[in-house]
């Protein structure tokens, strides 16, 4: 092995050897710069490859070769080198930059968004990473929704706020139904952090939803509970109302009817106080479904009737009315009142 290493060393000319030494010295000094390269990127790749053969643990070499591979259109090779650099230096923002660039070149936009976000966890003030994240988001399916938001933030002077940008992108991705992409971006925003408790509260709620959709119920409940605590600390009643709704739905899905009922009752109480008809309908409807699951059809019918009345008062929510009529029809059917059941279902179909 030593003889092979000596033979490889002897085959290097002075320029190549100096290049490797400069790379090693810069890495030791934690400098983050490119080195003098041949104008031909293929020659640059050769030089980096030769240097890597002597120093396989140098993340800078893999990172720089990744950039050269992108220049010549070898995106898979670029990605492999970037990922190797990340293995060697897991908290190095530049390695995630190279990973994101390779993925973007391969048109894997959502994976690229994750890579840039993870880089920002290490360097929240890295403008190049933040701009790259915004640019690739505008190439992704989020373009239609994120574009207007970004324009508004630019007008408000918030477009360079790393927490806000990563948090909003994660929340928009979550709303679009892509929890697997949203989750690491939201986690990056949490790591970046903010002193604004209202923004952090919204992030915790979004993390709860993303974890739930990803099937991680324990972490989902943890973040939902955290958002509830923060809402109570802030005396933010609308946020408390939303948190009770989320926790109620979670516990209902898990079969914990006692806790679900408590949260939906609290949601309804707050919704009435806040004059939030939509949340009131949601709470009453879910309470009705819980009672139906326990064969308490009379109790369920009372809840759905109340929900239907609130929905009617909202005026422009025919879907909410239709849903409650359907639930009422099912309750009447279970109670053997088929005439009323048919009437409810007919009205449901009319809406």
Short mmCIF file of C-alpha atoms in Angstrom, two decimals:
data_model
loop_
_atom_site.label_atom_id
_atom_site.label_comp_id
_atom_site.label_asym_id
_atom_site.label_seq_id
_atom_site.Cartn_x
_atom_site.Cartn_y
_atom_site.Cartn_z
CA UNK A 1 0.00 0.00 0.00
CA UNK A 2 2.83 2.41 0.90
CA UNK A 3 4.62 1.60 -2.38
CA UNK A 4 1.40 2.24 -4.35
CA UNK A 5 0.95 5.60 -2.61
CA UNK A 6 4.60 6.52 -3.31
CA UNK A 7 4.22 5.56 -6.96
CA UNK A 8 1.11 7.72 -7.31
CA UNK A 9 2.91 10.62 -5.60
CA UNK A 10 5.91 10.35 -7.93
CA UNK A 11 3.59 10.43 -10.97
CA UNK A 12 2.35 13.92 -9.96
CA UNK A 13 4.04 16.94 -11.46
CA UNK A 14 4.92 19.92 -9.28
CA UNK A 15 1.78 21.92 -10.22
CA UNK A 16 -0.46 18.99 -9.26
CA UNK A 17 1.34 18.45 -6.00
CA UNK A 18 1.20 22.15 -5.14
CA UNK A 19 -2.50 22.14 -5.94
CA UNK A 20 -3.12 19.32 -3.46
CA UNK A 21 -1.04 21.03 -0.80
CA UNK A 22 -2.93 24.30 -1.24
CA UNK A 23 -6.20 22.39 -0.95
CA UNK A 24 -5.13 20.66 2.24
CA UNK A 25 -3.81 23.90 3.75
CA UNK A 26 -6.99 25.80 2.92
CA UNK A 27 -9.12 23.00 4.37
CA UNK A 28 -7.07 23.03 7.58
CA UNK A 29 -7.54 26.80 7.79
CA UNK A 30 -11.26 26.32 7.11
CA UNK A 31 -11.10 28.59 4.08
CA UNK A 32 -14.05 28.26 1.72
CA UNK A 33 -12.72 29.15 -1.70
CA UNK A 34 -12.14 27.64 -5.10
CA UNK A 35 -8.59 27.06 -6.33
CA UNK A 36 -6.95 27.97 -9.61
CA UNK A 37 -8.33 25.56 -12.18
CA UNK A 38 -7.60 24.91 -15.82
CA UNK A 39 -10.02 26.72 -18.12
CA UNK A 40 -11.10 23.28 -19.31
CA UNK A 41 -13.40 21.76 -16.69
CA UNK A 42 -12.55 18.23 -17.82
CA UNK A 43 -8.94 19.01 -16.86
CA UNK A 44 -10.18 20.35 -13.54
CA UNK A 45 -12.00 17.08 -12.90
CA UNK A 46 -8.83 15.16 -13.68
CA UNK A 47 -6.82 17.31 -11.28
CA UNK A 48 -9.36 16.89 -8.47
CA UNK A 49 -9.54 13.15 -9.15
CA UNK A 50 -5.77 12.87 -8.85
CA UNK A 51 -5.81 14.83 -5.60
CA UNK A 52 -8.64 12.68 -4.21
CA UNK A 53 -6.59 9.57 -4.88
CA UNK A 54 -4.06 10.90 -2.36
CA UNK A 55 -6.49 12.43 0.11
CA UNK A 56 -9.82 10.58 0.13
CA UNK A 57 -10.95 12.23 3.36
CA UNK A 58 -10.87 15.79 2.01
CA UNK A 59 -14.42 17.10 1.69
CA UNK A 60 -13.24 20.23 -0.15
CA UNK A 61 -11.89 18.10 -3.01
CA UNK A 62 -15.18 16.24 -3.45
CA UNK A 63 -17.13 19.47 -3.15
CA UNK A 64 -15.02 21.22 -5.78
CA UNK A 65 -15.11 18.25 -8.15
CA UNK A 66 -18.90 18.24 -7.75
CA UNK A 67 -19.00 21.83 -9.02
CA UNK A 68 -16.83 20.89 -11.99
CA UNK A 69 -19.05 17.90 -12.80
CA UNK A 70 -22.07 20.21 -12.92
CA UNK A 71 -20.25 22.45 -15.40
CA UNK A 72 -19.79 19.53 -17.83
CA UNK A 73 -23.33 18.17 -17.34
CA UNK A 74 -22.37 15.10 -15.31
CA UNK A 75 -25.06 15.66 -12.70
CA UNK A 76 -25.19 12.18 -11.18
CA UNK A 77 -21.45 12.29 -10.56
CA UNK A 78 -21.82 15.78 -9.13
CA UNK A 79 -24.49 14.55 -6.74
CA UNK A 80 -22.38 11.59 -5.62
CA UNK A 81 -19.43 13.87 -4.84
CA UNK A 82 -21.63 16.34 -2.95
CA UNK A 83 -23.10 13.54 -0.86
CA UNK A 84 -19.61 12.21 -0.13
CA UNK A 85 -18.60 15.71 1.03
CA UNK A 86 -21.63 15.77 3.33
CA UNK A 87 -20.62 12.40 4.78
CA UNK A 88 -17.17 13.79 5.52
CA UNK A 89 -18.41 17.14 6.88
CA UNK A 90 -22.09 16.78 7.85
CA UNK A 91 -22.48 20.41 8.95
CA UNK A 92 -20.74 22.06 6.00
CA UNK A 93 -23.14 24.41 4.25
CA UNK A 94 -21.20 24.46 0.99
CA UNK A 95 -21.54 20.70 0.58
CA UNK A 96 -25.33 21.06 0.80
CA UNK A 97 -25.10 23.88 -1.74
CA UNK A 98 -23.38 21.51 -4.17
CA UNK A 99 -25.94 18.81 -3.46
CA UNK A 100 -28.76 21.26 -4.12
CA UNK A 101 -27.18 22.48 -7.35
CA UNK A 102 -26.74 18.94 -8.64
CA UNK A 103 -30.32 18.01 -7.78
CA UNK A 104 -31.65 21.20 -9.36
CA UNK A 105 -29.70 20.43 -12.54
CA UNK A 106 -31.38 17.00 -12.56
CA UNK A 107 -34.77 18.77 -12.15
CA UNK A 108 -35.32 17.13 -8.76
CA UNK A 109 -36.63 20.42 -7.43
CA UNK A 110 -38.17 19.27 -4.15
CA UNK A 111 -35.04 17.36 -3.14
CA UNK A 112 -33.00 20.41 -4.09
CA UNK A 113 -35.17 22.57 -1.81
CA UNK A 114 -34.43 20.20 1.06
CA UNK A 115 -30.68 20.34 0.39
CA UNK A 116 -30.54 24.14 0.35
CA UNK A 117 -32.66 24.27 3.54
CA UNK A 118 -30.33 21.86 5.32
CA UNK A 119 -27.39 24.02 4.33
CA UNK A 120 -29.12 27.01 5.90
CA UNK A 121 -29.33 25.11 9.18
CA UNK A 122 -25.54 25.42 9.38
CA UNK A 123 -25.27 28.92 7.89
CA UNK A 124 -28.55 30.84 8.26
CA UNK A 125 -26.89 34.01 6.96
CA UNK A 126 -25.64 32.40 3.73
CA UNK A 127 -27.24 34.62 1.08
CA UNK A 128 -26.28 32.34 -1.79
CA UNK A 129 -28.02 29.37 -0.18
CA UNK A 130 -31.13 31.41 0.60
CA UNK A 131 -31.34 32.81 -2.92
CA UNK A 132 -30.85 29.33 -4.34
CA UNK A 133 -33.71 28.05 -2.19
CA UNK A 134 -36.01 30.82 -3.41
CA UNK A 135 -34.97 30.25 -7.04
CA UNK A 136 -35.55 26.50 -7.01
CA UNK A 137 -38.89 26.96 -5.25
CA UNK A 138 -39.94 29.14 -8.19
CA UNK A 139 -39.15 26.17 -10.47
CA UNK A 140 -41.18 23.77 -8.32
CA UNK A 141 -44.94 23.13 -8.26
CA UNK A 142 -45.13 25.84 -5.55
CA UNK A 143 -44.39 28.60 -8.07
CA UNK A 144 -48.03 29.71 -8.38
CA UNK A 145 -48.50 30.17 -4.62
CA UNK A 146 -44.96 31.10 -3.54
CA UNK A 147 -44.44 33.75 -6.23
CA UNK A 148 -47.03 36.21 -4.86
CA UNK A 149 -45.89 35.54 -1.28
CA UNK A 150 -42.26 36.25 -2.21
CA UNK A 151 -43.25 39.48 -3.98
CA UNK A 152 -45.12 40.59 -0.87
CA UNK A 153 -42.15 39.77 1.35
CA UNK A 154 -39.80 41.68 -0.96
CA UNK A 155 -42.06 44.71 -0.65
CA UNK A 156 -42.04 44.34 3.15
CA UNK A 157 -38.27 43.87 3.30
CA UNK A 158 -38.58 40.29 4.61
CA UNK A 159 -37.35 38.33 1.60
CA UNK A 160 -33.88 37.91 3.13
CA UNK A 161 -35.17 36.56 6.46
CA UNK A 162 -34.03 32.94 6.47
CA UNK A 163 -36.51 31.79 9.11
CA UNK A 164 -39.50 33.35 7.37
CA UNK A 165 -38.57 32.03 3.91
CA UNK A 166 -37.85 28.46 5.03
CA UNK A 167 -40.89 28.41 7.31
CA UNK A 168 -43.26 29.67 4.61
CA UNK A 169 -41.89 27.32 1.96
CA UNK A 170 -42.29 24.39 4.35
CA UNK A 171 -45.84 25.42 5.26
CA UNK A 172 -46.82 25.90 1.60
CA UNK A 173 -45.36 22.51 0.70
CA UNK A 174 -47.27 20.98 3.61
CA UNK A 175 -50.51 22.60 2.41
CA UNK A 176 -49.82 21.21 -1.06
CA UNK A 177 -49.86 17.70 0.44
CA UNK A 178 -46.13 16.96 0.22
CA UNK A 179 -45.37 16.32 3.88
CA UNK A 180 -42.20 14.34 3.12
CA UNK A 181 -40.68 17.41 1.50
CA UNK A 182 -42.22 19.88 3.93
CA UNK A 183 -40.94 18.17 7.07
CA UNK A 184 -37.15 18.60 6.61
CA UNK A 185 -37.67 22.20 5.43
CA UNK A 186 -39.79 22.98 8.49
CA UNK A 187 -37.19 21.31 10.72
CA UNK A 188 -34.55 23.53 9.12
CA UNK A 189 -36.65 26.59 9.92
CA UNK A 190 -36.97 25.41 13.53
CA UNK A 191 -33.17 25.03 13.75
CA UNK A 192 -32.65 28.52 12.30
CA UNK A 193 -35.04 29.89 14.91
CA UNK A 194 -36.69 33.24 15.56
CA UNK A 195 -37.46 35.51 18.52
CA UNK A 196 -40.96 36.09 17.15
CA UNK A 197 -43.18 33.81 19.26
CA UNK A 198 -46.14 34.16 16.88
CA UNK A 199 -44.11 32.92 13.93
CA UNK A 200 -42.64 30.07 15.98
CA UNK A 201 -46.13 29.09 17.12
CA UNK A 202 -47.27 28.81 13.49
CA UNK A 203 -44.18 26.73 12.72
CA UNK A 204 -44.87 24.31 15.59
CA UNK A 205 -48.44 23.82 14.36
CA UNK A 206 -47.16 23.16 10.83
CA UNK A 207 -44.60 20.65 12.15
CA UNK A 208 -47.39 18.84 14.00
CA UNK A 209 -49.39 18.52 10.79
CA UNK A 210 -46.37 17.45 8.73
CA UNK A 211 -45.31 14.79 11.24
CA UNK A 212 -48.89 13.49 11.37
CA UNK A 213 -49.13 13.22 7.60
CA UNK A 214 -45.76 11.45 7.59
CA UNK A 215 -47.10 8.86 10.03
CA UNK A 216 -44.96 9.95 12.99
CA UNK A 217 -47.78 10.36 15.51
CA UNK A 218 -45.59 10.78 18.59
CA UNK A 219 -43.70 13.74 17.18
CA UNK A 220 -46.93 15.11 15.73
CA UNK A 221 -48.59 15.17 19.16
CA UNK A 222 -45.44 16.67 20.69
CA UNK A 223 -45.45 19.62 18.29
CA UNK A 224 -49.23 20.05 18.47
CA UNK A 225 -48.93 20.18 22.24
CA UNK A 226 -46.08 22.65 21.97
CA UNK A 227 -48.17 24.91 19.73
CA UNK A 228 -50.99 24.73 22.30
CA UNK A 229 -48.60 25.71 25.11
CA UNK A 230 -47.26 28.63 23.11
CA UNK A 231 -50.79 29.78 22.20
CA UNK A 232 -51.77 29.73 25.87
CA UNK A 233 -48.61 31.59 26.89
CA UNK A 234 -49.44 34.27 24.34
CA UNK A 235 -53.14 34.24 25.25
CA UNK A 236 -53.72 33.74 21.50
CA UNK A 237 -57.28 32.43 21.52
CA UNK A 238 -57.63 31.84 17.75
CA UNK A 239 -54.44 29.78 17.85
CA UNK A 240 -55.75 27.86 20.86
CA UNK A 241 -58.94 27.13 18.95
CA UNK A 242 -56.94 25.75 16.00
CA UNK A 243 -54.69 23.72 18.31
CA UNK A 244 -57.67 22.12 20.06
CA UNK A 245 -59.08 21.19 16.66
CA UNK A 246 -55.83 19.58 15.56
CA UNK A 247 -55.37 17.68 18.81
CA UNK A 248 -59.01 16.57 18.78
CA UNK A 249 -58.67 15.18 15.26
CA UNK A 250 -55.42 13.44 16.17
CA UNK A 251 -56.81 11.75 19.27
CA UNK A 252 -59.99 10.78 17.41
CA UNK A 253 -57.89 9.05 14.74
CA UNK A 254 -55.95 7.25 17.47
CA UNK A 255 -59.19 6.05 19.08
CA UNK A 256 -58.78 8.11 22.25
CA UNK A 257 -62.35 9.38 22.36
CA UNK A 258 -62.08 10.89 25.84
CA UNK A 259 -59.24 13.24 24.94
CA UNK A 260 -60.72 13.94 21.52
CA UNK A 261 -64.05 14.94 23.08
CA UNK A 262 -62.33 17.28 25.53
CA UNK A 263 -60.42 19.07 22.79
CA UNK A 264 -63.44 19.42 20.49
CA UNK A 265 -65.53 20.80 23.35
CA UNK A 266 -62.80 23.36 24.07
CA UNK A 267 -62.58 24.17 20.36
CA UNK A 268 -66.35 24.77 20.24
CA UNK A 269 -66.31 26.99 23.32
CA UNK A 270 -63.53 29.16 21.90
CA UNK A 271 -65.14 29.24 18.45
CA UNK A 272 -68.38 30.59 19.92
CA UNK A 273 -66.49 33.23 21.92
CA UNK A 274 -64.55 34.22 18.80
CA UNK A 275 -67.63 34.14 16.56
CA UNK A 276 -65.77 31.67 14.34
CA UNK A 277 -68.64 29.81 12.69
CA UNK A 278 -66.49 27.53 10.54
CA UNK A 279 -64.54 26.23 13.55
CA UNK A 280 -67.78 25.84 15.51
CA UNK A 281 -69.26 23.68 12.74
CA UNK A 282 -66.09 21.58 12.64
CA UNK A 283 -66.09 21.02 16.41
CA UNK A 284 -69.81 20.14 16.57
CA UNK A 285 -69.55 17.84 13.57
CA UNK A 286 -66.62 15.95 15.08
CA UNK A 287 -68.42 15.68 18.42
CA UNK A 288 -71.36 14.18 16.52
CA UNK A 289 -69.11 11.66 14.79
CA UNK A 290 -67.60 10.67 18.14
CA UNK A 291 -71.05 10.05 19.59
CA UNK A 292 -72.07 8.02 16.53
CA UNK A 293 -68.96 5.86 16.94
CA UNK A 294 -70.21 5.08 20.45
CA UNK A 295 -73.75 4.33 19.16
CA UNK A 296 -75.12 7.47 20.83
CA UNK A 297 -77.14 8.46 17.77
CA UNK A 298 -79.47 10.81 19.61
CA UNK A 299 -76.54 12.72 21.04
CA UNK A 300 -74.90 12.72 17.61
CA UNK A 301 -78.09 14.06 16.03
CA UNK A 302 -78.16 16.98 18.47
CA UNK A 303 -74.58 17.91 17.54
CA UNK A 304 -75.18 17.68 13.78
CA UNK A 305 -78.39 19.72 14.03
CA UNK A 306 -76.52 22.47 15.86
CA UNK A 307 -73.73 22.31 13.30
CA UNK A 308 -76.27 22.56 10.48
CA UNK A 309 -77.85 25.64 12.03
CA UNK A 310 -74.48 27.36 12.38
CA UNK A 311 -73.58 26.42 8.79
CA UNK A 312 -76.86 27.92 7.52
CA UNK A 313 -76.11 31.13 9.37
CA UNK A 314 -72.77 31.36 7.59
CA UNK A 315 -74.77 31.82 4.39
CA UNK A 316 -72.19 31.01 1.73
CA UNK A 317 -71.12 27.55 2.93
CA UNK A 318 -73.46 25.06 1.17
CA UNK A 319 -70.90 22.26 1.47
CA UNK A 320 -70.88 22.56 5.26
CA UNK A 321 -74.69 22.42 5.30
CA UNK A 322 -74.71 19.39 2.98
CA UNK A 323 -72.25 17.50 5.15
CA UNK A 324 -74.36 17.99 8.26
CA UNK A 325 -77.55 16.98 6.44
CA UNK A 326 -75.80 13.78 5.40
CA UNK A 327 -74.75 13.08 8.98
CA UNK A 328 -78.26 13.85 10.24
CA UNK A 329 -79.72 11.44 7.69
CA UNK A 330 -77.40 8.69 8.88
CA UNK A 331 -78.43 9.30 12.50
CA UNK A 332 -82.14 9.19 11.67
CA UNK A 333 -81.58 5.96 9.76
CA UNK A 334 -79.85 4.37 12.76
CA UNK A 335 -82.74 5.52 14.95
CA UNK A 336 -85.28 3.93 12.57
CA UNK A 337 -86.84 7.23 11.46
CA UNK A 338 -86.55 6.49 7.74
CA UNK A 339 -88.84 9.27 6.58
CA UNK A 340 -86.66 11.95 8.16
CA UNK A 341 -83.56 10.13 6.97
CA UNK A 342 -84.79 10.28 3.35
CA UNK A 343 -85.70 13.96 3.71
CA UNK A 344 -82.22 14.82 4.99
CA UNK A 345 -80.49 12.87 2.23
CA UNK A 346 -82.65 14.50 -0.43
CA UNK A 347 -81.77 17.97 0.87
CA UNK A 348 -78.15 16.88 0.99
CA UNK A 349 -78.26 15.95 -2.69
CA UNK A 350 -79.95 19.24 -3.60
CA UNK A 351 -77.08 21.19 -2.08
#
